Coordinates of C-alpha atoms in Angstrom, one line a residue:
M1021 CA -35.8 -20.1 -45.9
R1022 CA -35.4 -17.2 -43.4
R1023 CA -31.7 -16.2 -42.9
K1024 CA -30.4 -16.5 -39.4
V1025 CA -29.4 -13.4 -37.4
I1026 CA -25.6 -13.7 -36.9
K1027 CA -24.5 -10.1 -37.0
A1028 CA -25.0 -7.4 -34.4
V1029 CA -24.2 -3.7 -34.3
F1030 CA -23.1 -2.1 -31.1
P1031 CA -23.3 1.7 -31.2
V1032 CA -20.7 2.8 -28.7
A1033 CA -19.6 6.2 -30.0
G1034 CA -21.3 8.3 -27.4
L1035 CA -19.2 10.5 -25.1
G1036 CA -21.0 9.5 -21.9
T1037 CA -21.2 13.0 -20.6
R1038 CA -23.7 12.0 -17.8
F1039 CA -20.9 10.1 -16.2
L1040 CA -18.2 12.8 -16.2
P1041 CA -15.6 13.1 -14.9
A1042 CA -15.1 9.3 -15.0
T1043 CA -15.8 9.1 -18.8
K1044 CA -13.1 11.7 -19.5
A1045 CA -10.6 8.8 -19.6
V1046 CA -12.8 5.6 -19.5
P1047 CA -15.4 4.8 -22.2
K1048 CA -18.8 4.6 -20.7
E1049 CA -19.2 1.1 -22.0
M1050 CA -16.1 0.1 -19.9
M1051 CA -17.7 1.2 -16.6
T1052 CA -18.0 -1.9 -14.4
L1053 CA -21.3 -3.3 -13.1
V1054 CA -20.0 -5.4 -10.1
D1055 CA -16.9 -6.8 -11.9
R1056 CA -17.7 -6.8 -15.6
P1057 CA -17.9 -3.8 -17.9
L1058 CA -21.3 -2.9 -19.5
I1059 CA -20.0 -4.0 -22.9
Q1060 CA -19.3 -7.5 -21.6
Y1061 CA -23.0 -8.0 -20.6
A1062 CA -24.0 -6.9 -24.1
I1063 CA -21.5 -9.3 -25.8
D1064 CA -22.6 -12.2 -23.5
E1065 CA -26.2 -11.6 -24.4
A1066 CA -25.4 -11.5 -28.1
R1067 CA -23.4 -14.7 -28.0
A1068 CA -26.2 -16.5 -26.2
A1069 CA -28.5 -15.4 -29.1
G1070 CA -26.2 -17.0 -31.7
I1071 CA -24.4 -13.8 -32.9
K1072 CA -21.1 -14.6 -34.6
E1073 CA -20.0 -11.2 -36.0
F1074 CA -19.8 -8.2 -33.7
I1075 CA -19.7 -4.7 -35.2
F1076 CA -18.7 -1.8 -33.0
V1077 CA -19.5 1.7 -34.1
T1078 CA -16.9 3.8 -32.2
S1079 CA -15.4 7.2 -32.0
R1080 CA -12.1 8.8 -30.8
G1081 CA -11.1 7.8 -27.3
K1082 CA -12.6 4.3 -27.4
S1083 CA -9.4 2.3 -27.8
A1084 CA -10.0 0.7 -24.4
L1085 CA -12.8 -1.3 -26.0
E1086 CA -10.4 -2.8 -28.5
D1087 CA -7.9 -3.7 -25.8
Y1088 CA -10.4 -5.3 -23.6
F1089 CA -11.4 -7.9 -26.1
D1090 CA -7.8 -8.6 -27.1
T1091 CA -5.7 -11.3 -25.5
A1092 CA -3.4 -10.4 -22.6
P1093 CA -0.6 -12.9 -22.8
E1094 CA 1.4 -11.6 -19.8
L1095 CA -1.5 -11.5 -17.5
E1096 CA -2.6 -15.0 -18.6
A1097 CA 0.9 -16.3 -18.0
S1098 CA 1.0 -14.8 -14.6
L1099 CA -2.3 -16.3 -13.6
R1100 CA -1.2 -19.7 -15.0
R1101 CA 2.0 -19.6 -13.0
K1102 CA 0.1 -18.8 -9.8
G1103 CA -2.4 -21.6 -10.4
K1104 CA -5.3 -19.1 -10.5
D1105 CA -7.3 -21.3 -12.9
D1106 CA -10.7 -19.7 -12.1
L1107 CA -9.5 -16.2 -12.8
L1108 CA -7.7 -17.5 -16.0
Q1109 CA -11.0 -18.9 -17.2
T1110 CA -12.8 -15.7 -16.4
L1111 CA -10.2 -13.7 -18.3
K1112 CA -10.5 -16.0 -21.4
Q1113 CA -14.2 -15.3 -21.6
T1114 CA -13.3 -11.8 -22.6
N1115 CA -11.2 -12.8 -25.5
M1116 CA -12.7 -12.8 -29.0
E1117 CA -11.6 -14.7 -32.0
S1118 CA -9.6 -12.9 -34.6
G1119 CA -12.0 -11.3 -37.1
A1120 CA -15.0 -11.7 -34.9
I1121 CA -15.1 -8.0 -34.0
A1122 CA -15.0 -5.1 -36.5
Y1123 CA -14.5 -1.5 -35.5
I1124 CA -16.0 1.4 -37.5
R1125 CA -15.6 5.1 -36.7
Q1126 CA -18.6 7.4 -36.5
H1127 CA -17.0 10.7 -37.2
R1128 CA -20.0 12.9 -36.4
A1129 CA -22.6 12.4 -33.7
L1130 CA -25.7 12.5 -35.9
G1131 CA -27.9 10.1 -33.9
L1132 CA -28.6 6.4 -33.5
G1133 CA -29.8 5.9 -37.0
H1134 CA -26.6 7.4 -38.4
A1135 CA -24.5 5.1 -36.1
V1136 CA -26.3 2.0 -37.4
W1137 CA -26.0 3.3 -41.0
C1138 CA -22.2 3.5 -40.5
A1139 CA -22.1 -0.4 -40.4
R1140 CA -24.0 -0.8 -43.7
R1141 CA -21.1 -2.3 -45.7
L1142 CA -20.5 -5.0 -43.2
I1143 CA -24.2 -5.8 -42.9
A1144 CA -24.6 -6.1 -46.7
D1145 CA -27.9 -7.9 -47.4
E1146 CA -28.5 -9.7 -44.2
P1147 CA -30.8 -9.3 -41.2
F1148 CA -29.0 -8.0 -38.2
A1149 CA -29.4 -7.1 -34.5
V1150 CA -28.7 -3.8 -32.8
I1151 CA -27.7 -3.8 -29.1
L1152 CA -27.4 -0.7 -26.9
P1153 CA -25.1 -1.5 -24.0
D1154 CA -26.7 1.1 -21.8
D1155 CA -29.7 -1.1 -21.5
V1156 CA -28.8 -4.0 -19.3
I1157 CA -31.5 -6.6 -19.1
A1158 CA -31.5 -9.3 -16.4
G1159 CA -33.5 -12.5 -17.0
E1160 CA -33.3 -16.3 -17.1
K1161 CA -33.0 -16.1 -20.9
G1162 CA -31.3 -13.2 -22.6
C1163 CA -33.6 -10.6 -24.2
L1164 CA -32.0 -10.9 -27.7
Q1165 CA -32.3 -14.7 -27.6
Q1166 CA -36.0 -14.4 -26.8
M1167 CA -36.3 -12.0 -29.8
V1168 CA -34.3 -14.2 -32.2
E1169 CA -36.5 -17.2 -31.4
A1170 CA -39.6 -15.0 -32.0
Y1171 CA -38.1 -13.6 -35.2
E1172 CA -37.6 -17.1 -36.6
E1173 CA -41.4 -17.5 -36.5
T1174 CA -42.4 -14.0 -37.8
G1175 CA -39.6 -12.4 -39.8
G1176 CA -39.9 -8.7 -40.4
C1177 CA -38.4 -6.1 -38.0
M1178 CA -38.7 -6.5 -34.3
V1179 CA -38.0 -4.1 -31.4
A1180 CA -37.8 -4.9 -27.7
A1181 CA -40.7 -3.2 -25.8
M1182 CA -41.7 -2.5 -22.2
E1183 CA -44.5 -0.6 -20.6
V1184 CA -43.7 2.8 -19.2
P1185 CA -45.9 5.4 -17.4
P1186 CA -47.2 8.3 -19.5
S1187 CA -44.9 10.7 -17.8
K1188 CA -41.9 8.9 -19.2
A1189 CA -43.1 8.6 -22.8
S1190 CA -41.1 11.6 -24.0
A1191 CA -37.9 9.8 -23.2
Y1192 CA -38.6 6.9 -25.6
G1193 CA -39.8 5.8 -29.0
I1194 CA -43.5 4.7 -28.4
L1195 CA -45.3 2.0 -30.4
D1196 CA -48.7 2.4 -32.0
V1197 CA -50.2 -1.0 -31.7
E1198 CA -52.3 -2.6 -34.4
Q1199 CA -52.8 -6.0 -32.9
D1200 CA -51.8 -7.4 -29.4
L1201 CA -50.6 -11.0 -29.8
G1202 CA -49.4 -11.5 -26.2
H1203 CA -45.6 -11.4 -25.9
Q1204 CA -45.6 -9.7 -29.4
V1205 CA -47.6 -6.8 -30.8
K1206 CA -48.0 -6.0 -34.4
V1207 CA -47.1 -2.3 -34.9
K1208 CA -48.8 0.2 -37.2
G1209 CA -46.7 3.2 -36.2
M1210 CA -43.8 4.5 -34.1
I1211 CA -43.4 8.0 -32.6
E1212 CA -40.1 9.2 -31.3
K1213 CA -40.3 10.9 -27.9
P1214 CA -43.9 12.1 -28.0
N1215 CA -45.5 14.2 -25.3
A1216 CA -47.6 12.3 -22.8
D1217 CA -50.9 13.3 -24.4
E1218 CA -49.7 12.3 -27.8
A1219 CA -48.3 8.8 -27.0
P1220 CA -50.4 6.2 -28.8
S1221 CA -49.6 3.5 -26.2
N1222 CA -47.5 2.9 -23.1
L1223 CA -45.1 0.5 -24.9
A1224 CA -41.7 2.0 -25.3
V1225 CA -38.8 0.8 -27.5
I1226 CA -35.8 -0.5 -25.6
G1227 CA -32.3 -0.9 -26.8
R1228 CA -32.6 -4.3 -28.7
Y1229 CA -33.6 -4.6 -32.3
I1230 CA -33.7 -7.2 -35.1
L1231 CA -33.8 -5.4 -38.4
T1232 CA -34.0 -6.3 -42.1
P1233 CA -31.4 -5.0 -44.6
Q1234 CA -34.1 -2.8 -46.0
V1235 CA -33.8 -0.6 -42.9
M1236 CA -30.2 0.2 -44.0
R1237 CA -31.6 1.3 -47.3
N1238 CA -34.1 3.5 -45.6
L1239 CA -31.3 5.1 -43.6
N1240 CA -29.5 5.9 -46.8
K1241 CA -31.9 8.7 -47.3
M1242 CA -30.3 10.4 -44.2
R1243 CA -33.2 12.6 -43.1
S1244 CA -33.0 14.3 -39.8
G1245 CA -35.8 13.7 -37.4
T1246 CA -36.6 14.5 -33.7
G1247 CA -33.8 16.6 -32.1
G1248 CA -32.1 17.2 -35.5
E1249 CA -30.7 13.6 -35.4
I1250 CA -31.2 10.7 -37.8
Q1251 CA -33.6 8.5 -35.9
L1252 CA -33.5 4.7 -36.2
T1253 CA -37.2 4.6 -35.3
D1254 CA -38.0 6.7 -38.4
A1255 CA -36.2 4.1 -40.7
I1256 CA -38.2 1.3 -39.0
A1257 CA -41.5 3.3 -39.4
E1258 CA -40.9 3.4 -43.1
E1259 CA -41.2 -0.3 -43.2
I1260 CA -44.6 0.0 -41.7
Q1261 CA -45.6 2.6 -44.3
A1262 CA -44.4 0.2 -47.0
G1263 CA -46.7 -2.5 -45.7
R1264 CA -43.9 -4.7 -44.2
D1265 CA -44.2 -6.3 -40.8
V1266 CA -42.9 -4.7 -37.7
Y1267 CA -43.3 -6.2 -34.3
G1268 CA -42.8 -5.2 -30.7
Y1269 CA -41.6 -7.9 -28.3
R1270 CA -42.5 -7.8 -24.6
F1271 CA -39.3 -9.4 -23.2
R1272 CA -39.2 -11.4 -20.0
G1273 CA -36.7 -9.8 -17.7
Q1274 CA -35.8 -6.6 -15.9
R1275 CA -34.3 -3.7 -17.7
F1276 CA -31.9 -1.3 -16.1
D1277 CA -31.0 2.1 -17.7
C1278 CA -27.3 2.2 -17.1
G1279 CA -27.0 5.3 -19.1
S1280 CA -28.3 7.2 -16.1
K1281 CA -26.6 7.3 -12.7
A1282 CA -29.7 6.2 -10.8
G1283 CA -30.2 3.3 -13.2
F1284 CA -26.6 2.3 -12.9
L1285 CA -26.8 2.2 -9.1
Q1286 CA -30.0 0.2 -9.2
A1287 CA -28.3 -2.3 -11.5
T1288 CA -25.3 -2.5 -9.2
V1289 CA -27.5 -3.4 -6.2
A1290 CA -29.6 -5.9 -8.2
F1291 CA -26.6 -7.7 -9.8
G1292 CA -24.7 -7.6 -6.5
L1293 CA -27.6 -9.3 -4.7
G1294 CA -27.8 -11.8 -7.5
R1295 CA -24.3 -13.1 -7.0
N1296 CA -23.9 -16.1 -4.7
D1297 CA -20.4 -14.9 -3.6
L1298 CA -21.6 -11.5 -2.7
R1299 CA -25.3 -11.8 -1.6
D1300 CA -24.9 -12.5 2.1
E1301 CA -22.4 -9.8 2.9
F1302 CA -24.0 -7.2 0.6
S1303 CA -27.6 -7.8 1.8
H1304 CA -26.4 -7.6 5.4
Y1305 CA -24.8 -4.3 4.7
L1306 CA -27.9 -3.0 3.0
D1307 CA -30.1 -4.1 5.9
E1308 CA -27.8 -2.3 8.4
L1309 CA -27.8 0.8 6.2
M1310 CA -31.6 0.9 6.0
A1311 CA -31.8 0.3 9.8
V1312 CA -29.6 3.3 10.4
R1313 CA -31.6 5.5 8.0
N1314 CA -34.9 4.5 9.5
A1315 CA -33.6 5.2 13.0
A1316 CA -32.5 8.6 12.0
Q1317 CA -36.0 9.4 10.8

């Protein structure tokens, strides 16, 4: 019987330099998309997929993440006294049970593969998910939940994938497809950040993974790859070379790259328009803004 995926690793040790000066004092994962920090979207997606144990790989200056998921007795008491039950319920959704979250330090920035490897002792011999909070994915069903349901049928390793133009291939890990099965593709190779003329397909790896414990053992070899970093894609590619199954999953939903300023702004607009309490006023403002811009042209 295939073991369920109940553990997830959240690599959140990055410095967020693209968002300086804000990230001088605020972890990038705590930057708010409408009224929730990026990390909350990732946690909510993981919960919906059945994740029970959350492993944060952090670094210095990330204590705000720990505080965010802790209880806030004084604030809760204040909301209760004032009868603000809706806000109290919203606040409680950020609380995590004691022991549900573990925090591990990544002392040196040696790449995504190294960050995942830091969680090896807590993963032990179980399949696990990896979620990159920078990638926010909007859809009727969470991306990781879609992948977990597919994984229950296939096993092996699975990566989220989406189509990208050739000009963008050098920013992603690109899949070399052996067999196209619709929402899933069977993978025969993975290339990290290839040039456009070297990309074997237009399917790029996005920040959601379901991995077997063997991937951790591959990472134990700690070889540097592209950019001098330890690449997670290299450890997954070793599974293919060993004859074990690796799949790409074409998720249903829209992905926003909130690790970039443009992507973060796009996500803010999309999520703002998706809110019933904000849609009318916000869309009216955007219409007026575009009318002014068009008139000026």
